[in-house]
Amino acid sequence: MLEVDGLVTAYGKIEALKGVSLGVERGGITCLLGPNGAGKTTLMMTIAGILRPRRGSIRFDGADLVGRTPAQIVAQGVALVPENRLVFPQMSVRENLLAGAYQRSDSGEIAADAERLYERFPRLRERREQLAGTLSGGEQQMLAVARALMSRPRLLLMDEPSLGLAPIVVDEIFRIIGELNRDGTTLFLVEQNAHKALQVAHRFYLMEQGRVTFSGTPGQLAEDEVIQRAYLGTRRAAV
Amino acid sequence: MIDFVQNTLDGVMIGSSYALLALGFTLIFGVMRRLNLSYGPTIMIGAYLGTLLHVDAGAGAAAVAAATVLGAALAGVYVERLCFAPMAAGAGIASMVSSFAIWMQLEQAAILVLPRHTYAFPPLAAGAPLTLGPFLVRLDHATMLIAAAALATGVYLVLHRTRFGLGLRAIVGNPVAAHLVGVDVRLSTLAAFALASAVGGVAGYLVLAVDQQVTPMFGMWATFKGLIAMMLGGLGSIPGAILGGLLLGAIEAHAQWYFGPHIRDLVTFAVLFLVLVLRPTGLIGEAPPAEAAAYGRA
Ligand SMILES: Nc1ncnc2c1ncn2[C@@H]1O[C@H](COP(=O)(O)OP(=O)(O)O)[C@@H](O)[C@H]1O
Ligand SMILES: [Mg+2]
């Protein structure tokens, strides 16, 4: 469904992605693991069109996404739940969901989708008129996911959805990830929590220093080694 | 006591135009997180377009008003294209300094086209003042207040009831997230500039129609009044802009009454200074969001 090939993205002179190639299969959960600074967020931001790559291609259902604006990429059916959630703090929960449907004009369907998301996230319904900036971290993460779903994406990108959350909330997030996938959404997930990620992933990639260093299915690599490399990278792991 | 109320009344009515000036200013700041110093000169260009029509073609008040607002919006678009759109994320200082340079350019352009120091500007609403018990209300001041209240309400409705407004508030909240939900941030920013400059244009028209004259210095005046009112109320806050504008008008009216016109501006600056020392975010402002430097689209 998504094919990334030879992607190079740089901040000034520093190349954060040094030729990344990977694929995301339709209907599955694909995970991207790797230590801090590996370039995972850079990859997500490049796919979403926030960053423009120097080289390489990103094909989504055959269409090249490189050079398109973020708005056009959302219209293609790709939505990103960004690292650190980035909810609109001065808007209510309800307005955040409306903003998620910014490109849609079917107001009846938008309301129905919001209603379905309130079913899935009852906490959001309770707080629908509350300003998003006043929600807890876990609630903001739920809101960020719900907001992204409001665009009815075929591919949902998630960048470290469990970052900084209490274990019980992390369990909740992963339960929702499983549910979304069962309901037909393809997921491409960046995670630091390798243990959790390997439980849900159909396929996973390891990324270190701007390059993909492993690709396979859970079980192909001992979890200990994945965790070692996902947190520390190969070089330090070898010491 | 009667004097005090009359001064406050006068001040609030004049202040309603400051509130509009601050509203446009704060809209631009909210969307860009950058100060547009040539906001006032943008409005002055609109006013000069109106004046040109008035002087050369004898245009009446309605045509002059329309030209002022339209001219200000177009000049705002020009400033956005030149000083804001091309500057990368994180280059806020470059935008501010270039908007200062464009200020000078706009002022010179106005002087080239209409070289006299002052020109007449058609009045708004002539007629005997209204009396409210012991108080007097000038007709043009009352018109100013009503027009300002209507426009501020309109801007509020645009921001809170339309899709365009939703997009703008998303950009104010978090520009990266606004991109991610599919807002065309570049186009919305340009439209916000045009809208804000048009709001400033209405404010400028109302002020000039009361003064019945215009000079190229009007640009500086509008930037100053808008900036002070915005800072008093709170950078980036719309209720803050309204409060700041009305308060600035009232302070000026009282200061003028008690200390005379020469001391008036000193008092204003002293009050601004005091507010900023005690509450750096303005009376009802919150700490403005930092400029989104992290992810500029190359
Ligand atoms: N806005 C930025 N400007 C400059 N360098 C950046 C920026 N964002 C990230 N980097 C650098 O790019 C590399 C990859 O970062 P990132 O994609 O955030 O990694 P990850 O998400 O895997 O932790 C790091 O070396 C980081 O320091
Ligand atoms: Mg990251």
Coordinates of C-alpha atoms and ligand atoms in Angstrom, one line a residue:
Chain A
M1 CA 0.0 0.0 0.0
L2 CA 2.8 2.4 0.9
E3 CA 6.2 2.0 -0.7
V4 CA 9.1 4.2 0.4
D5 CA 12.2 3.9 -1.7
G6 CA 15.7 5.5 -1.2
L7 CA 14.3 8.3 0.9
V8 CA 16.8 11.1 1.9
T9 CA 15.6 13.9 4.1
A10 CA 18.0 16.5 5.5
Y11 CA 17.9 19.4 8.0
G12 CA 20.3 21.8 6.4
K13 CA 23.4 19.8 5.8
I14 CA 22.6 17.0 8.2
E15 CA 20.9 14.0 6.5
A16 CA 18.5 12.5 9.0
L17 CA 17.3 9.9 6.5
K18 CA 20.1 8.4 4.5
G19 CA 18.2 6.3 1.9
V20 CA 15.3 4.7 3.6
S21 CA 13.3 2.0 1.9
L22 CA 10.4 0.1 3.4
G23 CA 6.9 -1.0 2.7
V24 CA 3.6 -1.0 4.5
E25 CA 1.1 -3.8 3.6
R26 CA -2.6 -3.2 3.3
G27 CA -4.6 -4.3 6.3
G28 CA -1.7 -4.9 8.5
I29 CA 0.1 -3.3 11.4
T30 CA 3.7 -2.3 10.5
C31 CA 6.0 -1.1 13.3
L32 CA 9.1 1.0 13.1
L33 CA 11.4 0.7 16.0
G34 CA 14.7 2.4 16.7
P35 CA 16.6 4.5 19.2
N36 CA 16.1 8.2 19.8
G37 CA 17.5 10.3 16.9
A38 CA 17.3 7.4 14.4
G39 CA 15.1 9.4 12.1
K40 CA 11.7 7.9 12.8
T41 CA 9.8 11.2 13.2
T42 CA 11.6 12.6 10.2
L43 CA 10.3 9.7 8.2
M44 CA 6.7 10.2 9.4
M45 CA 6.9 14.0 8.7
T46 CA 8.3 13.3 5.3
I47 CA 5.5 10.9 4.4
A48 CA 2.9 13.4 5.7
G49 CA 4.4 16.1 3.5
I50 CA 5.6 18.4 6.3
L51 CA 9.2 17.8 5.3
R52 CA 10.3 17.6 1.7
P53 CA 12.8 14.8 0.9
R54 CA 16.1 15.5 -1.1
R55 CA 15.7 12.2 -3.0
G56 CA 13.7 9.1 -3.1
S57 CA 10.0 8.3 -3.7
I58 CA 7.0 7.6 -1.5
R59 CA 4.2 5.7 -3.4
F60 CA 0.8 5.3 -1.9
D61 CA -1.5 3.1 -3.8
G62 CA 0.5 3.9 -6.9
A63 CA 0.5 7.7 -6.5
D64 CA 3.7 9.5 -5.8
L65 CA 3.3 11.6 -2.6
V66 CA 6.7 13.5 -2.9
G67 CA 6.1 17.2 -3.7
R68 CA 2.4 17.1 -2.6
T69 CA 1.3 19.4 0.2
P70 CA 0.2 17.9 3.5
A71 CA -3.4 18.8 2.6
Q72 CA -3.2 16.9 -0.6
I73 CA -1.7 13.9 1.2
V74 CA -4.6 13.9 3.7
A75 CA -7.0 14.0 0.8
Q76 CA -5.2 10.9 -0.6
G77 CA -6.2 9.0 2.6
V78 CA -3.1 9.2 4.8
A79 CA -3.3 10.7 8.3
L80 CA -0.6 11.2 10.9
V81 CA -1.0 11.2 14.6
P82 CA 2.1 13.2 15.4
E83 CA 4.7 12.8 18.1
N84 CA 3.6 14.7 21.2
R85 CA 0.0 14.7 20.0
L86 CA -0.1 18.3 18.9
V87 CA -3.8 18.8 19.7
F88 CA -5.2 22.3 19.3
P89 CA -5.1 23.4 22.9
Q90 CA -7.5 26.4 22.7
M91 CA -10.2 24.4 21.0
S92 CA -12.7 22.1 22.6
V93 CA -12.6 18.4 22.0
R94 CA -15.5 18.7 19.7
E95 CA -13.8 21.4 17.6
N96 CA -10.6 19.4 17.4
L97 CA -12.6 16.6 15.9
L98 CA -14.2 19.1 13.5
A99 CA -10.8 20.3 12.5
G100 CA -9.8 16.7 11.8
A101 CA -12.6 16.6 9.2
Y102 CA -11.4 19.9 7.7
Q103 CA -11.3 18.6 4.2
R104 CA -14.8 17.0 4.3
S105 CA -18.0 18.7 3.5
D106 CA -20.5 16.0 4.3
S107 CA -21.6 17.5 7.6
G108 CA -24.1 14.7 8.4
E109 CA -21.5 12.1 8.0
I110 CA -19.0 14.1 10.0
A111 CA -21.4 14.3 12.9
A112 CA -22.0 10.5 12.6
D113 CA -18.3 9.8 12.6
A114 CA -17.7 12.0 15.6
E115 CA -20.5 10.1 17.4
R116 CA -18.9 6.7 16.6
L117 CA -15.5 8.0 17.9
Y118 CA -17.2 9.1 21.1
E119 CA -18.5 5.6 21.4
R120 CA -14.9 4.3 21.1
F121 CA -13.5 7.0 23.4
P122 CA -16.1 7.6 26.1
R123 CA -13.7 9.9 27.9
L124 CA -13.8 12.3 25.0
R125 CA -17.5 12.4 25.0
E126 CA -17.5 13.3 28.7
R127 CA -15.1 16.1 27.9
R128 CA -16.4 17.2 24.5
E129 CA -16.8 20.9 25.5
Q130 CA -13.5 21.0 27.5
L131 CA -10.5 22.8 26.0
A132 CA -8.0 20.2 24.6
G133 CA -5.1 21.9 26.4
T134 CA -6.7 21.0 29.7
L135 CA -6.9 17.2 29.0
S136 CA -4.5 14.7 30.5
G137 CA -1.7 13.2 28.4
G138 CA -3.6 10.0 27.8
E139 CA -6.8 11.9 26.8
Q140 CA -4.9 14.1 24.5
Q141 CA -3.4 11.0 22.8
M142 CA -6.9 9.6 22.4
L143 CA -8.0 13.0 20.9
A144 CA -5.1 13.0 18.5
V145 CA -6.0 9.6 17.3
A146 CA -9.7 10.5 17.0
R147 CA -8.9 13.7 15.2
A148 CA -6.7 11.8 12.6
L149 CA -9.5 9.3 12.1
M150 CA -12.0 12.1 11.3
S151 CA -10.4 12.4 7.9
R152 CA -11.3 8.7 7.2
P153 CA -7.7 7.7 6.4
R154 CA -7.0 4.4 4.7
L155 CA -3.5 4.5 6.2
L156 CA -3.0 5.8 9.7
L157 CA 0.5 6.8 10.7
M158 CA 1.2 7.0 14.5
D159 CA 4.4 8.5 15.9
E160 CA 5.1 7.2 19.4
P161 CA 1.5 7.1 20.7
S162 CA 2.6 5.7 24.1
L163 CA 5.3 8.3 24.8
G164 CA 5.1 9.5 28.3
L165 CA 1.9 7.7 29.3
A166 CA 1.2 5.6 32.3
P167 CA 1.3 1.8 31.7
I168 CA -2.5 1.4 32.0
V169 CA -3.0 4.1 29.4
V170 CA -0.4 2.5 27.1
D171 CA -2.4 -0.8 27.3
E172 CA -5.5 1.2 26.4
I173 CA -3.8 2.7 23.4
F174 CA -2.6 -0.7 22.1
R175 CA -6.1 -2.1 22.6
I176 CA -7.4 0.7 20.4
I177 CA -4.7 0.1 17.8
G178 CA -5.7 -3.6 17.6
E179 CA -9.4 -2.6 17.3
L180 CA -8.7 0.0 14.6
N181 CA -6.8 -2.6 12.6
R182 CA -9.5 -5.2 13.0
D183 CA -12.0 -2.6 11.7
G184 CA -9.9 -2.4 8.5
T185 CA -7.5 0.5 9.0
T186 CA -3.9 -0.1 7.9
L187 CA -1.5 1.1 10.5
F188 CA 2.2 2.2 10.4
L189 CA 3.3 2.7 13.9
V190 CA 6.5 4.2 15.4
E191 CA 7.2 2.9 18.9
Q192 CA 9.8 3.0 21.6
N193 CA 7.9 0.3 23.5
A194 CA 9.4 -2.6 21.6
H195 CA 7.7 -5.2 23.8
K196 CA 4.2 -3.9 23.1
A197 CA 4.9 -3.2 19.4
L198 CA 6.1 -6.7 18.7
Q199 CA 2.9 -8.0 20.2
V200 CA 0.7 -6.2 17.7
A201 CA 3.0 -6.0 14.7
H202 CA 2.6 -8.1 11.6
R203 CA 5.9 -6.8 10.3
F204 CA 8.5 -4.5 11.8
Y205 CA 11.5 -2.5 10.8
L206 CA 14.5 -1.4 12.8
M207 CA 16.0 2.0 12.1
E208 CA 19.3 3.2 13.3
Q209 CA 21.0 6.5 12.3
G210 CA 18.9 7.2 9.3
R211 CA 19.0 3.7 7.8
V212 CA 16.8 0.6 8.0
T213 CA 18.9 -2.1 9.6
F214 CA 16.4 -4.9 9.9
S215 CA 13.2 -5.9 8.4
G216 CA 11.1 -8.9 9.2
T217 CA 8.3 -10.4 11.2
P218 CA 8.2 -10.7 15.0
G219 CA 9.9 -13.9 16.0
Q220 CA 12.5 -13.6 13.3
L221 CA 14.7 -11.7 15.8
A222 CA 14.9 -12.5 19.5
E223 CA 12.9 -9.9 21.5
D224 CA 16.0 -9.2 23.6
E225 CA 18.0 -8.2 20.6
V226 CA 15.2 -6.1 19.2
I227 CA 14.9 -4.2 22.5
Q228 CA 18.6 -3.8 22.7
R229 CA 18.8 -2.3 19.2
A230 CA 15.6 -0.3 19.5
Y231 CA 16.7 1.4 22.6
L232 CA 20.5 1.6 22.2
G233 CA 21.3 1.0 18.6
T234 CA 23.7 -1.6 17.3
R235 CA 27.0 0.1 18.0
R236 CA 26.4 0.6 21.7
A237 CA 24.7 -2.8 22.0
A238 CA 27.9 -4.5 20.7
V239 CA 30.0 -2.9 23.5
Chain B
M1 CA -18.3 62.7 38.1
I2 CA -20.1 63.9 35.0
D3 CA -16.8 64.8 33.5
F4 CA -15.4 61.4 34.3
V5 CA -18.3 59.6 32.7
Q6 CA -18.3 61.9 29.6
N7 CA -14.5 61.3 29.2
T8 CA -14.9 57.6 29.5
L9 CA -17.7 57.6 27.0
D10 CA -15.7 59.7 24.5
G11 CA -12.7 57.5 25.2
V12 CA -14.5 54.2 24.6
M13 CA -16.0 55.4 21.4
I14 CA -12.6 56.5 20.0
G15 CA -11.2 53.3 21.6
S16 CA -13.5 51.2 19.5
S17 CA -11.4 52.1 16.5
Y18 CA -8.2 51.2 18.4
A19 CA -9.9 47.9 19.2
L20 CA -10.4 47.2 15.5
L21 CA -6.8 48.1 14.8
A22 CA -5.6 45.8 17.5
L23 CA -7.9 43.1 16.3
G24 CA -6.3 43.0 12.8
F25 CA -2.8 43.2 14.3
T26 CA -3.5 40.3 16.7
L27 CA -5.0 38.2 14.0
I28 CA -1.8 38.5 12.0
F29 CA 0.3 37.8 15.0
G30 CA -1.8 34.8 16.0
V31 CA -1.5 33.2 12.6
M32 CA 2.2 34.1 11.9
R33 CA 3.6 34.5 15.4
R34 CA 5.4 37.4 13.9
L35 CA 4.9 41.2 14.2
N36 CA 3.9 42.9 11.0
L37 CA 5.3 46.4 11.6
S38 CA 4.0 47.6 8.3
Y39 CA 0.4 46.9 9.4
G40 CA -0.3 50.6 9.9
P41 CA 1.3 51.7 6.6
T42 CA -0.7 49.1 4.8
I43 CA -3.8 50.8 6.1
M44 CA -2.4 54.2 5.2
I45 CA -2.0 53.0 1.6
G46 CA -5.7 52.0 1.5
A47 CA -6.6 55.5 2.9
Y48 CA -4.4 57.1 0.3
L49 CA -6.1 55.2 -2.5
G50 CA -9.4 56.5 -1.1
T51 CA -8.0 60.0 -0.8
L52 CA -6.7 59.8 -4.4
L53 CA -10.3 59.0 -5.6
H54 CA -11.6 61.8 -3.4
V55 CA -9.1 64.4 -4.6
D56 CA -8.9 63.4 -8.3
A57 CA -12.4 62.2 -9.0
G58 CA -14.5 63.7 -6.2
A59 CA -15.5 60.3 -4.8
G60 CA -17.9 60.4 -1.9
A61 CA -17.7 58.8 1.5
A62 CA -18.9 55.3 0.4
A63 CA -16.5 55.0 -2.5
V64 CA -13.7 56.3 -0.3
A65 CA -14.5 53.8 2.4
A66 CA -14.6 50.9 -0.1
A67 CA -11.3 52.0 -1.6
T68 CA -9.7 52.3 1.8
V69 CA -10.7 48.8 2.9
L70 CA -9.9 47.2 -0.5
G71 CA -6.6 49.1 -0.8
A72 CA -5.5 48.0 2.7
A73 CA -6.4 44.4 2.0
L74 CA -4.4 44.4 -1.3
A75 CA -1.4 46.1 0.5
G76 CA -1.6 43.5 3.2
V77 CA -1.4 40.7 0.6
Y78 CA 1.6 42.5 -0.9
V79 CA 3.3 42.6 2.5
E80 CA 2.6 39.0 3.2
R81 CA 4.0 37.9 -0.1
L82 CA 7.1 40.0 0.3
C83 CA 8.0 39.8 4.1
F84 CA 6.3 36.7 5.4
A85 CA 5.7 34.0 2.8
P86 CA 9.3 33.7 1.6
M87 CA 10.9 33.8 5.1
A88 CA 11.6 30.3 6.4
A89 CA 10.3 29.0 9.7
G90 CA 12.5 30.4 12.5
A91 CA 13.3 33.6 10.5
G92 CA 10.9 35.8 12.5
I93 CA 13.4 38.6 12.9
A94 CA 13.9 38.7 9.2
S95 CA 10.2 39.1 8.6
M96 CA 9.9 41.9 11.2
V97 CA 12.9 43.8 9.9
S98 CA 11.7 43.5 6.3
S99 CA 8.2 44.6 7.3
F100 CA 9.9 47.7 8.7
A101 CA 11.7 48.2 5.4
I102 CA 8.4 47.9 3.5
W103 CA 6.9 50.5 5.9
M104 CA 9.4 53.0 4.6
Q105 CA 8.7 52.0 1.0
L106 CA 4.9 52.3 1.4
E107 CA 5.3 55.8 3.0
Q108 CA 7.6 57.0 0.2
A109 CA 5.2 55.6 -2.4
A110 CA 2.3 57.5 -0.8
I111 CA 4.3 60.8 -0.7
L112 CA 5.3 60.3 -4.4
V113 CA 1.7 60.0 -5.5
L114 CA 0.2 62.7 -3.2
P115 CA 3.0 65.0 -2.2
R116 CA 1.2 67.5 0.0
H117 CA 1.6 67.1 3.8
T118 CA -2.1 66.8 4.4
Y119 CA -5.2 66.0 2.4
A120 CA -8.9 66.4 3.2
F121 CA -10.7 63.2 4.0
P122 CA -14.5 63.1 3.6
P123 CA -16.4 63.2 6.9
L124 CA -18.5 60.3 8.1
A125 CA -21.7 61.5 9.8
A126 CA -22.2 65.2 10.2
G127 CA -25.0 66.6 12.4
A128 CA -25.7 67.8 15.9
P129 CA -24.5 65.6 18.7
L130 CA -27.0 63.3 20.5
T131 CA -27.7 64.1 24.1
L132 CA -28.0 61.3 26.6
G133 CA -29.1 62.9 29.9
P134 CA -26.2 65.2 30.8
F135 CA -23.9 63.5 28.3
L136 CA -23.1 64.4 24.7
V137 CA -22.3 61.9 22.0
R138 CA -20.9 63.0 18.7
L139 CA -22.7 61.4 15.8
D140 CA -19.5 60.3 14.1
H141 CA -18.2 58.8 17.3
A142 CA -21.4 56.8 17.8
T143 CA -21.2 55.6 14.1
M144 CA -17.6 54.5 14.8
L145 CA -18.6 52.5 17.9
I146 CA -21.5 50.8 16.1
A147 CA -19.4 49.9 13.1
A148 CA -16.6 48.6 15.2
A149 CA -18.9 46.5 17.3
A150 CA -20.6 45.1 14.2
L151 CA -17.3 44.3 12.5
A152 CA -15.8 42.7 15.7
T153 CA -18.8 40.5 15.9
G154 CA -18.5 39.6 12.3
V155 CA -14.9 38.6 12.7
Y156 CA -15.8 36.5 15.7
L157 CA -18.5 34.7 13.7
V158 CA -16.1 34.1 10.8
L159 CA -13.5 32.6 13.2
H160 CA -16.0 30.4 15.1
R161 CA -18.7 29.5 12.6
T162 CA -17.0 29.0 9.3
R163 CA -14.6 26.4 7.9
F164 CA -12.2 29.2 7.0
G165 CA -12.2 30.3 10.6
L166 CA -11.7 26.8 11.9
G167 CA -8.6 26.5 9.7
L168 CA -7.3 29.8 11.0
R169 CA -7.8 28.8 14.6
A170 CA -6.1 25.5 13.9
I171 CA -3.1 27.4 12.5
V172 CA -3.1 29.6 15.6
G173 CA -3.2 26.5 17.8
N174 CA -0.5 24.5 16.1
P175 CA 0.7 25.1 12.5
V176 CA 2.2 21.7 12.1
A177 CA -1.1 20.0 13.3
A178 CA -3.0 22.4 11.0
H179 CA -1.1 21.0 8.0
L180 CA -1.7 17.5 9.2
V181 CA -5.5 17.9 9.4
G182 CA -5.4 19.2 5.8
V183 CA -5.6 23.0 6.2
D184 CA -3.9 24.8 3.2
V185 CA -1.8 26.8 5.6
R186 CA -0.2 29.0 3.0
L187 CA -3.5 30.0 1.4
S188 CA -5.3 30.5 4.8
T189 CA -2.4 32.6 6.0
L190 CA -2.6 34.9 3.0
A191 CA -6.4 35.2 3.4
A192 CA -5.9 36.0 7.1
F193 CA -3.5 38.8 6.1
A194 CA -6.0 40.2 3.7
L195 CA -8.9 39.9 6.3
A196 CA -6.8 41.5 9.0
S197 CA -5.6 44.3 6.8
A198 CA -9.2 44.9 5.7
V199 CA -10.3 45.1 9.3
G200 CA -7.5 47.6 9.9
G201 CA -8.7 49.4 6.8
V202 CA -12.2 49.9 8.3
A203 CA -10.6 51.2 11.5
G204 CA -8.4 53.5 9.5
Y205 CA -11.4 54.8 7.5
L206 CA -13.4 55.5 10.7
V207 CA -10.6 57.4 12.4
L208 CA -9.7 59.5 9.3
A209 CA -13.4 60.3 8.6
V210 CA -13.6 61.7 12.2
D211 CA -10.3 63.6 11.8
Q212 CA -11.3 64.7 8.2
Q213 CA -7.7 64.7 7.1
V214 CA -4.9 62.3 6.3
T215 CA -1.1 62.4 6.2
P216 CA 1.5 59.8 5.4
M217 CA 2.3 59.6 9.1
F218 CA -1.1 57.9 9.6
G219 CA 0.7 54.6 9.0
M220 CA 3.0 55.1 11.9
W221 CA 0.1 56.3 14.0
A222 CA -2.0 53.2 13.2
T223 CA 0.9 50.8 13.9
F224 CA 1.5 52.5 17.3
K225 CA -2.1 52.5 18.4
G226 CA -2.7 49.0 17.3
L227 CA 0.5 47.7 18.9
I228 CA -0.1 49.5 22.2
A229 CA -3.8 48.3 22.4
M230 CA -2.7 44.8 21.5
M231 CA 0.0 44.7 24.0
L232 CA -2.2 46.1 26.7
G233 CA -4.9 43.5 26.2
G234 CA -2.6 40.6 25.4
L235 CA -0.6 39.5 22.3
G236 CA -2.6 37.2 20.1
S237 CA -5.8 37.4 22.1
I238 CA -9.0 38.7 20.4
P239 CA -10.8 39.6 23.6
G240 CA -7.5 41.2 24.7
A241 CA -7.4 43.3 21.5
I242 CA -11.0 44.6 22.2
L243 CA -10.3 45.3 25.9
G244 CA -6.9 46.9 25.1
G245 CA -8.4 49.2 22.5
L246 CA -11.3 50.4 24.6
L247 CA -9.0 50.9 27.6
L248 CA -6.4 52.8 25.5
G249 CA -9.2 55.1 24.3
A250 CA -10.4 55.7 27.9
I251 CA -6.9 56.3 29.2
E252 CA -6.2 58.8 26.5
A253 CA -9.4 60.7 27.1
H254 CA -8.8 61.0 30.8
A255 CA -5.2 61.9 30.4
Q256 CA -6.0 64.6 27.8
W257 CA -8.7 66.0 30.1
Y258 CA -6.6 66.1 33.3
F259 CA -3.1 66.7 31.9
G260 CA -3.6 68.2 28.4
P261 CA -2.7 66.8 24.9
H262 CA 1.1 67.0 25.4
I263 CA 1.2 64.8 28.5
R264 CA -1.4 62.4 27.2
D265 CA 0.9 60.1 25.2
L266 CA 3.3 60.0 28.1
V267 CA 0.6 58.8 30.4
T268 CA -0.4 56.1 27.8
F269 CA 3.2 54.8 27.5
A270 CA 3.5 54.8 31.3
V271 CA 0.4 52.7 31.7
L272 CA 1.6 50.3 29.0
F273 CA 5.0 50.0 30.7
L274 CA 3.3 49.3 34.0
V275 CA 1.0 46.7 32.6
L276 CA 3.9 44.9 30.8
V277 CA 6.1 44.9 33.9
L278 CA 3.3 43.6 36.1
R279 CA 1.8 41.2 33.5
P280 CA 4.2 40.6 30.6
T281 CA 1.5 38.8 28.7
G282 CA -0.9 41.8 28.8
L283 CA -4.1 42.1 30.8
I284 CA -5.9 39.0 29.6
G285 CA -3.4 37.4 27.3
E286 CA -1.6 34.1 27.8
A287 CA 2.0 33.5 26.9
P288 CA 2.0 33.5 23.1
P289 CA 2.9 30.2 21.5
A290 CA 6.5 30.1 20.3
E291 CA 7.1 30.4 16.6
A292 CA 6.9 27.0 14.9
A293 CA 10.6 26.6 14.1
A294 CA 10.8 22.9 14.1
Y295 CA 9.3 21.9 10.7
G296 CA 9.4 24.4 8.0
R297 CA 8.4 23.2 4.6
A298 CA 11.5 23.6 2.5
Ligands
LIG1 N1 14.1 20.4 13.3 C1 15.3 19.7 13.3 N2 16.4 20.4 12.9 C2 17.6 19.8 12.8 N3 17.8 18.6 13.1 C3 16.8 17.8 13.5 C4 15.5 18.4 13.6 N4 14.6 17.4 14.0 C5 15.4 16.3 14.1 N5 16.7 16.5 13.8 C6 17.8 15.5 13.8 O1 17.5 14.5 12.9 C7 17.8 13.2 13.5 C8 16.6 12.4 13.5 O2 15.6 12.9 14.4 P1 14.2 12.3 14.6 O3 13.6 12.0 13.2 O4 13.4 13.2 15.5 O5 14.5 10.9 15.3 P2 13.5 10.0 16.1 O6 12.1 10.3 15.9 O7 13.9 8.6 15.6 O8 13.9 10.1 17.6 C9 18.4 13.5 14.9 O9 19.8 13.5 14.8 C10 17.9 14.9 15.2 O10 18.8 15.6 16.0
MG2 MG 10.7 10.8 17.2

